[in-house]
Amino acid sequence: NDSGDSARFFRFGIEGRLDVFELKGVQARDWEDMASVRLGKRNWLYFADVGDNGRSRKEVRVHRLEEPQGIGRTIEKIETFTLKYPDDPRNCEAFIVDPRSGDFYLVTKEDGPSWVYTAASPKASQTTLLKKLGSLKVDTGMGKFGRYVTAGDADRAGKHVVLRTYSGALEYTVTGRFQDWWKSKPASVNVPLTGQAEAVCYAPDGQTIVTTSDGSPCQVHVIKLAK
């Protein structure tokens, strides 16, 4: 959940919601995206508090914790990364982690070309100045609803990146360095039209994406990619 809720997240399967986890001592100002990444032998969850509709935040934050097992509970062991833009504050809803290096990528939400930023080797409990990589033209149709980037994810192998808009999704193939993923020509992903579509992720097999919308109740769509 984004603005208006407490710092918590939900784990659920095809059968429905299973567990609720609370983050102790963390503020949920405007959580907009999350990532599940295996680095080394540890599974991490990242929660990106990067939304800024008023474009007024001097700094944004990403919270990281080891993926919990068992039933829902309060989690106390949390790392927080503070990020600062090198230019003006930006509204962002798409957060991506390179599964090999742990570097962060943020794609801003714009009515026009989006901006791509990165945080290389970010350190918790200190401020990292983001690096601006360049502009990215996104358009999945339906006017501005196809230009607003609302979510993103990388597959576990670091070979593909998917971006979601309100009207569709695009998949980028990593052909060289991961940091250049946004320069490749994307392929359109056939996703159903929903309400306020604001989430997308890869399944562990890298051949399937899962996407859903804002609001409650909401539909969750599982889509096999044509590869």
PDB file of C-alpha atoms in Angstrom:
ATOM      1  CA  ASN A   1       0.000   0.000   0.000  1.00  0.00           C
ATOM      2  CA  ASP A   2       1.128   3.560  -0.632  1.00  0.00           C
ATOM      3  CA  SER A   3       0.257   6.820   1.140  1.00  0.00           C
ATOM      4  CA  GLY A   4      -2.435   6.603   3.776  1.00  0.00           C
ATOM      5  CA  ASP A   5      -1.421   3.271   5.301  1.00  0.00           C
ATOM      6  CA  SER A   6       1.002   2.109   7.963  1.00  0.00           C
ATOM      7  CA  ALA A   7       4.380   0.515   7.243  1.00  0.00           C
ATOM      8  CA  ARG A   8       3.229  -3.007   6.493  1.00  0.00           C
ATOM      9  CA  PHE A   9       3.185  -5.530   3.687  1.00  0.00           C
ATOM     10  CA  PHE A  10       1.135  -8.581   2.775  1.00  0.00           C
ATOM     11  CA  ARG A  11       2.094 -12.086   1.724  1.00  0.00           C
ATOM     12  CA  PHE A  12      -0.520 -14.028  -0.186  1.00  0.00           C
ATOM     13  CA  GLY A  13      -0.857 -16.905  -2.597  1.00  0.00           C
ATOM     14  CA  ILE A  14      -3.335 -17.818  -5.293  1.00  0.00           C
ATOM     15  CA  GLU A  15      -5.849 -18.719  -2.589  1.00  0.00           C
ATOM     16  CA  GLY A  16      -5.795 -15.239  -1.031  1.00  0.00           C
ATOM     17  CA  ARG A  17      -4.097 -13.217   1.731  1.00  0.00           C
ATOM     18  CA  LEU A  18      -2.088 -15.196   4.253  1.00  0.00           C
ATOM     19  CA  ASP A  19       0.011 -12.926   6.450  1.00  0.00           C
ATOM     20  CA  VAL A  20       0.563  -9.295   7.391  1.00  0.00           C
ATOM     21  CA  PHE A  21       4.000  -8.024   8.453  1.00  0.00           C
ATOM     22  CA  GLU A  22       4.598  -4.696  10.234  1.00  0.00           C
ATOM     23  CA  LEU A  23       7.849  -2.728  10.063  1.00  0.00           C
ATOM     24  CA  LYS A  24       8.720  -1.279  13.447  1.00  0.00           C
ATOM     25  CA  GLY A  25       9.968   2.299  13.552  1.00  0.00           C
ATOM     26  CA  VAL A  26       9.409   2.922   9.839  1.00  0.00           C
ATOM     27  CA  GLN A  27       7.216   5.594   8.283  1.00  0.00           C
ATOM     28  CA  ALA A  28       5.155   4.851   5.206  1.00  0.00           C
ATOM     29  CA  ARG A  29       5.018   8.260   3.586  1.00  0.00           C
ATOM     30  CA  ASP A  30       4.342   7.103   0.021  1.00  0.00           C
ATOM     31  CA  TRP A  31       5.415   3.532  -0.675  1.00  0.00           C
ATOM     32  CA  GLU A  32       5.124   3.013  -4.419  1.00  0.00           C
ATOM     33  CA  ASP A  33       7.015  -0.155  -5.372  1.00  0.00           C
ATOM     34  CA  MET A  34       8.850  -3.123  -3.938  1.00  0.00           C
ATOM     35  CA  ALA A  35      11.383  -5.711  -5.063  1.00  0.00           C
ATOM     36  CA  SER A  36      12.257  -9.265  -4.103  1.00  0.00           C
ATOM     37  CA  VAL A  37      15.922 -10.022  -4.754  1.00  0.00           C
ATOM     38  CA  ARG A  38      18.306 -12.869  -3.920  1.00  0.00           C
ATOM     39  CA  LEU A  39      21.818 -11.562  -3.261  1.00  0.00           C
ATOM     40  CA  GLY A  40      24.353 -14.208  -2.352  1.00  0.00           C
ATOM     41  CA  LYS A  41      22.484 -16.736  -0.237  1.00  0.00           C
ATOM     42  CA  ARG A  42      19.995 -14.291   1.257  1.00  0.00           C
ATOM     43  CA  ASN A  43      16.525 -13.291   0.055  1.00  0.00           C
ATOM     44  CA  TRP A  44      15.773  -9.592   0.486  1.00  0.00           C
ATOM     45  CA  LEU A  45      12.632  -7.504   0.251  1.00  0.00           C
ATOM     46  CA  TYR A  46      12.895  -3.822  -0.642  1.00  0.00           C
ATOM     47  CA  PHE A  47      10.164  -1.236  -0.069  1.00  0.00           C
ATOM     48  CA  ALA A  48      10.562   2.002  -2.022  1.00  0.00           C
ATOM     49  CA  ASP A  49       9.143   5.055  -0.275  1.00  0.00           C
ATOM     50  CA  VAL A  50       9.757   7.195  -3.359  1.00  0.00           C
ATOM     51  CA  GLY A  51       6.372   8.672  -4.265  1.00  0.00           C
ATOM     52  CA  ASP A  52       6.220  12.466  -4.400  1.00  0.00           C
ATOM     53  CA  ASN A  53       3.109  13.818  -6.112  1.00  0.00           C
ATOM     54  CA  GLY A  54       3.955  17.356  -5.009  1.00  0.00           C
ATOM     55  CA  ARG A  55       7.605  17.025  -6.084  1.00  0.00           C
ATOM     56  CA  SER A  56       8.722  18.492  -2.777  1.00  0.00           C
ATOM     57  CA  ARG A  57      10.733  15.747  -1.077  1.00  0.00           C
ATOM     58  CA  LYS A  58      14.428  16.550  -0.709  1.00  0.00           C
ATOM     59  CA  GLU A  59      15.163  12.892  -0.015  1.00  0.00           C
ATOM     60  CA  VAL A  60      13.401   9.574  -0.565  1.00  0.00           C
ATOM     61  CA  ARG A  61      13.987   6.246   1.141  1.00  0.00           C
ATOM     62  CA  VAL A  62      14.193   2.516   0.474  1.00  0.00           C
ATOM     63  CA  HIS A  63      13.761   0.016   3.299  1.00  0.00           C
ATOM     64  CA  ARG A  64      15.291  -3.453   3.143  1.00  0.00           C
ATOM     65  CA  LEU A  65      14.775  -6.555   5.252  1.00  0.00           C
ATOM     66  CA  GLU A  66      15.431 -10.244   4.952  1.00  0.00           C
ATOM     67  CA  GLU A  67      12.386 -12.026   3.569  1.00  0.00           C
ATOM     68  CA  PRO A  68      10.529 -13.385   6.601  1.00  0.00           C
ATOM     69  CA  GLN A  69       9.384 -16.929   7.113  1.00  0.00           C
ATOM     70  CA  GLY A  70       6.484 -18.166   9.196  1.00  0.00           C
ATOM     71  CA  ILE A  71       3.382 -16.251  10.191  1.00  0.00           C
ATOM     72  CA  GLY A  72       2.854 -12.500  10.106  1.00  0.00           C
ATOM     73  CA  ARG A  73       4.538 -10.436  12.806  1.00  0.00           C
ATOM     74  CA  THR A  74       6.361  -7.198  13.560  1.00  0.00           C
ATOM     75  CA  ILE A  75       9.823  -6.935  12.015  1.00  0.00           C
ATOM     76  CA  GLU A  76      12.494  -4.909  13.801  1.00  0.00           C
ATOM     77  CA  LYS A  77      15.680  -5.602  11.811  1.00  0.00           C
ATOM     78  CA  ILE A  78      15.428  -3.145   8.904  1.00  0.00           C
ATOM     79  CA  GLU A  79      17.999  -1.270   6.833  1.00  0.00           C
ATOM     80  CA  THR A  80      17.117   2.134   5.397  1.00  0.00           C
ATOM     81  CA  PHE A  81      18.751   3.693   2.329  1.00  0.00           C
ATOM     82  CA  THR A  82      18.338   7.449   1.859  1.00  0.00           C
ATOM     83  CA  LEU A  83      18.475   8.706  -1.736  1.00  0.00           C
ATOM     84  CA  LYS A  84      18.780  12.240  -3.077  1.00  0.00           C
ATOM     85  CA  TYR A  85      18.225  13.409  -6.649  1.00  0.00           C
ATOM     86  CA  PRO A  86      21.062  15.374  -8.270  1.00  0.00           C
ATOM     87  CA  ASP A  87      18.542  17.864  -9.683  1.00  0.00           C
ATOM     88  CA  ASP A  88      14.916  18.614  -8.793  1.00  0.00           C
ATOM     89  CA  PRO A  89      12.690  16.331  -6.699  1.00  0.00           C
ATOM     90  CA  ARG A  90      10.848  13.786  -8.817  1.00  0.00           C
ATOM     91  CA  ASN A  91       7.709  11.724  -8.512  1.00  0.00           C
ATOM     92  CA  CYS A  92       8.614   8.061  -8.880  1.00  0.00           C
ATOM     93  CA  GLU A  93       6.625   4.834  -8.753  1.00  0.00           C
ATOM     94  CA  ALA A  94       9.015   2.339 -10.382  1.00  0.00           C
ATOM     95  CA  PHE A  95      11.905   0.847  -8.395  1.00  0.00           C
ATOM     96  CA  ILE A  96      14.233  -1.862  -9.727  1.00  0.00           C
ATOM     97  CA  VAL A  97      17.178  -3.700  -8.167  1.00  0.00           C
ATOM     98  CA  ASP A  98      19.971  -5.265 -10.221  1.00  0.00           C
ATOM     99  CA  PRO A  99      19.911  -8.877  -8.933  1.00  0.00           C
ATOM    100  CA  ARG A 100      23.659  -9.262  -9.470  1.00  0.00           C
ATOM    101  CA  SER A 101      25.068  -6.046  -8.017  1.00  0.00           C
ATOM    102  CA  GLY A 102      22.283  -4.785  -5.766  1.00  0.00           C
ATOM    103  CA  ASP A 103      22.311  -1.378  -7.502  1.00  0.00           C
ATOM    104  CA  PHE A 104      19.049   0.604  -7.470  1.00  0.00           C
ATOM    105  CA  TYR A 105      17.216   2.050 -10.490  1.00  0.00           C
ATOM    106  CA  LEU A 106      14.377   4.571 -10.304  1.00  0.00           C
ATOM    107  CA  VAL A 107      12.150   5.469 -13.260  1.00  0.00           C
ATOM    108  CA  THR A 108      10.141   8.632 -12.762  1.00  0.00           C
ATOM    109  CA  LYS A 109       6.453   9.102 -13.516  1.00  0.00           C
ATOM    110  CA  GLU A 110       6.032  11.812 -16.149  1.00  0.00           C
ATOM    111  CA  ASP A 111       3.528  12.962 -18.768  1.00  0.00           C
ATOM    112  CA  GLY A 112       6.301  12.719 -21.338  1.00  0.00           C
ATOM    113  CA  PRO A 113       9.729  11.073 -21.275  1.00  0.00           C
ATOM    114  CA  SER A 114      10.599   9.500 -17.918  1.00  0.00           C
ATOM    115  CA  TRP A 115      13.977   9.941 -16.254  1.00  0.00           C
ATOM    116  CA  VAL A 116      16.144   7.006 -15.209  1.00  0.00           C
ATOM    117  CA  TYR A 117      18.338   7.322 -12.108  1.00  0.00           C
ATOM    118  CA  THR A 118      20.632   4.861 -10.406  1.00  0.00           C
ATOM    119  CA  ALA A 119      22.291   4.381  -7.020  1.00  0.00           C
ATOM    120  CA  ALA A 120      25.435   2.284  -7.437  1.00  0.00           C
ATOM    121  CA  SER A 121      26.452   0.267  -4.368  1.00  0.00           C
ATOM    122  CA  PRO A 122      24.167   2.210  -2.010  1.00  0.00           C
ATOM    123  CA  LYS A 123      24.945   2.034   1.687  1.00  0.00           C
ATOM    124  CA  ALA A 124      22.324   1.838   4.409  1.00  0.00           C
ATOM    125  CA  SER A 125      22.093   4.565   7.051  1.00  0.00           C
ATOM    126  CA  GLN A 126      23.681   7.202   4.820  1.00  0.00           C
ATOM    127  CA  THR A 127      22.585   9.466   1.984  1.00  0.00           C
ATOM    128  CA  THR A 128      23.387   8.358  -1.578  1.00  0.00           C
ATOM    129  CA  LEU A 129      23.338  10.885  -4.401  1.00  0.00           C
ATOM    130  CA  LEU A 130      21.506   9.383  -7.357  1.00  0.00           C
ATOM    131  CA  LYS A 131      23.089   9.477 -10.805  1.00  0.00           C
ATOM    132  CA  LYS A 132      20.915  10.599 -13.699  1.00  0.00           C
ATOM    133  CA  LEU A 133      21.343   8.182 -16.611  1.00  0.00           C
ATOM    134  CA  GLY A 134      19.018   9.691 -19.200  1.00  0.00           C
ATOM    135  CA  SER A 135      15.487  10.015 -20.495  1.00  0.00           C
ATOM    136  CA  LEU A 136      13.260   7.133 -21.502  1.00  0.00           C
ATOM    137  CA  LYS A 137      10.248   7.409 -23.796  1.00  0.00           C
ATOM    138  CA  VAL A 138       7.469   5.094 -22.659  1.00  0.00           C
ATOM    139  CA  ASP A 139       4.161   4.805 -24.486  1.00  0.00           C
ATOM    140  CA  THR A 140       1.704   1.927 -24.250  1.00  0.00           C
ATOM    141  CA  GLY A 141      -1.226   3.853 -25.716  1.00  0.00           C
ATOM    142  CA  MET A 142      -4.257   5.671 -24.297  1.00  0.00           C
ATOM    143  CA  GLY A 143      -2.552   9.063 -24.061  1.00  0.00           C
ATOM    144  CA  LYS A 144      -0.939  10.011 -20.769  1.00  0.00           C
ATOM    145  CA  PHE A 145      -2.107   6.739 -19.211  1.00  0.00           C
ATOM    146  CA  GLY A 146       0.397   4.962 -21.422  1.00  0.00           C
ATOM    147  CA  ARG A 147       3.212   7.359 -20.544  1.00  0.00           C
ATOM    148  CA  TYR A 148       2.943   7.250 -16.758  1.00  0.00           C
ATOM    149  CA  VAL A 149       5.348   4.576 -15.445  1.00  0.00           C
ATOM    150  CA  THR A 150       3.770   3.053 -12.338  1.00  0.00           C
ATOM    151  CA  ALA A 151       5.952   0.011 -11.526  1.00  0.00           C
ATOM    152  CA  GLY A 152       9.005  -1.953 -12.608  1.00  0.00           C
ATOM    153  CA  ASP A 153      10.945  -5.131 -11.919  1.00  0.00           C
ATOM    154  CA  ALA A 154      13.968  -7.155 -13.063  1.00  0.00           C
ATOM    155  CA  ASP A 155      13.944 -10.910 -13.460  1.00  0.00           C
ATOM    156  CA  ARG A 156      16.148 -13.006 -11.182  1.00  0.00           C
ATOM    157  CA  ALA A 157      18.763 -13.589 -13.865  1.00  0.00           C
ATOM    158  CA  GLY A 158      19.121  -9.887 -14.591  1.00  0.00           C
ATOM    159  CA  LYS A 159      18.315 -10.490 -18.257  1.00  0.00           C
ATOM    160  CA  HIS A 160      15.062  -8.563 -18.539  1.00  0.00           C
ATOM    161  CA  VAL A 161      13.280  -5.560 -17.037  1.00  0.00           C
ATOM    162  CA  VAL A 162       9.545  -4.906 -17.188  1.00  0.00           C
ATOM    163  CA  LEU A 163       7.840  -1.520 -16.780  1.00  0.00           C
ATOM    164  CA  ARG A 164       4.136  -1.059 -16.101  1.00  0.00           C
ATOM    165  CA  THR A 165       1.911   1.841 -17.109  1.00  0.00           C
ATOM    166  CA  TYR A 166      -1.791   2.344 -16.516  1.00  0.00           C
ATOM    167  CA  SER A 167      -2.560   0.964 -19.971  1.00  0.00           C
ATOM    168  CA  GLY A 168       0.111  -1.670 -20.637  1.00  0.00           C
ATOM    169  CA  ALA A 169       3.590  -3.038 -20.022  1.00  0.00           C
ATOM    170  CA  LEU A 170       6.943  -3.103 -21.811  1.00  0.00           C
ATOM    171  CA  GLU A 171       9.802  -5.590 -21.455  1.00  0.00           C
ATOM    172  CA  TYR A 172      13.435  -4.575 -22.031  1.00  0.00           C
ATOM    173  CA  THR A 173      16.156  -7.121 -22.791  1.00  0.00           C
ATOM    174  CA  VAL A 174      19.552  -6.645 -21.167  1.00  0.00           C
ATOM    175  CA  THR A 175      22.049  -7.129 -23.993  1.00  0.00           C
ATOM    176  CA  GLY A 176      25.207  -5.879 -22.286  1.00  0.00           C
ATOM    177  CA  ARG A 177      25.656  -4.103 -18.986  1.00  0.00           C
ATOM    178  CA  PHE A 178      22.585  -4.152 -16.782  1.00  0.00           C
ATOM    179  CA  GLN A 179      22.834  -0.384 -16.287  1.00  0.00           C
ATOM    180  CA  ASP A 180      22.007   0.061 -19.990  1.00  0.00           C
ATOM    181  CA  TRP A 181      18.775  -1.946 -19.917  1.00  0.00           C
ATOM    182  CA  TRP A 182      16.684   1.171 -20.609  1.00  0.00           C
ATOM    183  CA  LYS A 183      18.504   1.796 -23.911  1.00  0.00           C
ATOM    184  CA  SER A 184      17.220  -1.417 -25.541  1.00  0.00           C
ATOM    185  CA  LYS A 185      14.124  -1.522 -27.733  1.00  0.00           C
ATOM    186  CA  PRO A 186      11.251  -2.845 -25.622  1.00  0.00           C
ATOM    187  CA  ALA A 187       8.689  -5.469 -26.534  1.00  0.00           C
ATOM    188  CA  SER A 188       5.053  -4.961 -25.686  1.00  0.00           C
ATOM    189  CA  VAL A 189       3.580  -7.304 -23.052  1.00  0.00           C
ATOM    190  CA  ASN A 190      -0.060  -8.210 -23.509  1.00  0.00           C
ATOM    191  CA  VAL A 191      -1.680  -7.331 -20.191  1.00  0.00           C
ATOM    192  CA  PRO A 192      -5.388  -6.886 -19.475  1.00  0.00           C
ATOM    193  CA  LEU A 193      -6.775  -3.433 -18.832  1.00  0.00           C
ATOM    194  CA  THR A 194      -7.558  -2.939 -15.160  1.00  0.00           C
ATOM    195  CA  GLY A 195      -8.373  -0.018 -12.937  1.00  0.00           C
ATOM    196  CA  GLN A 196      -5.386   1.886 -11.581  1.00  0.00           C
ATOM    197  CA  ALA A 197      -2.618  -0.556 -12.562  1.00  0.00           C
ATOM    198  CA  GLU A 198       0.328   0.112 -10.254  1.00  0.00           C
ATOM    199  CA  ALA A 199       2.213  -3.150  -9.718  1.00  0.00           C
ATOM    200  CA  VAL A 200       4.203  -5.654 -11.756  1.00  0.00           C
ATOM    201  CA  CYS A 201       6.816  -8.304 -10.989  1.00  0.00           C
ATOM    202  CA  TYR A 202       8.435 -11.385 -12.448  1.00  0.00           C
ATOM    203  CA  ALA A 203       7.714 -14.829 -11.076  1.00  0.00           C
ATOM    204  CA  PRO A 204      10.856 -16.796 -10.056  1.00  0.00           C
ATOM    205  CA  ASP A 205      10.916 -18.620 -13.409  1.00  0.00           C
ATOM    206  CA  GLY A 206      11.442 -15.354 -15.303  1.00  0.00           C
ATOM    207  CA  GLN A 207       8.856 -16.519 -17.836  1.00  0.00           C
ATOM    208  CA  THR A 208       5.806 -15.142 -16.056  1.00  0.00           C
ATOM    209  CA  ILE A 209       4.771 -11.725 -14.791  1.00  0.00           C
ATOM    210  CA  VAL A 210       2.236 -10.853 -12.129  1.00  0.00           C
ATOM    211  CA  THR A 211       0.382  -7.550 -12.215  1.00  0.00           C
ATOM    212  CA  THR A 212      -2.397  -5.924 -10.243  1.00  0.00           C
ATOM    213  CA  SER A 213      -4.099  -2.601  -9.565  1.00  0.00           C
ATOM    214  CA  ASP A 214      -4.648  -0.097  -6.808  1.00  0.00           C
ATOM    215  CA  GLY A 215      -7.757  -0.422  -4.639  1.00  0.00           C
ATOM    216  CA  SER A 216      -9.473  -3.155  -2.691  1.00  0.00           C
ATOM    217  CA  PRO A 217     -10.643  -5.622  -3.799  1.00  0.00           C
ATOM    218  CA  CYS A 218      -8.350  -5.901  -6.829  1.00  0.00           C
ATOM    219  CA  GLN A 219      -7.683  -8.487  -9.493  1.00  0.00           C
ATOM    220  CA  VAL A 220      -4.279 -10.192  -9.750  1.00  0.00           C
ATOM    221  CA  HIS A 221      -3.271 -11.312 -13.244  1.00  0.00           C
ATOM    222  CA  VAL A 222      -0.636 -13.970 -13.915  1.00  0.00           C
ATOM    223  CA  ILE A 223       0.639 -13.737 -17.503  1.00  0.00           C
ATOM    224  CA  LYS A 224       2.900 -16.173 -19.340  1.00  0.00           C
ATOM    225  CA  LEU A 225       5.417 -14.358 -21.514  1.00  0.00           C
ATOM    226  CA  ALA A 226       5.912 -15.365 -25.136  1.00  0.00           C
ATOM    227  CA  LYS A 227       9.594 -16.388 -25.136  1.00  0.00           C
TER     228      LYS A 227
END
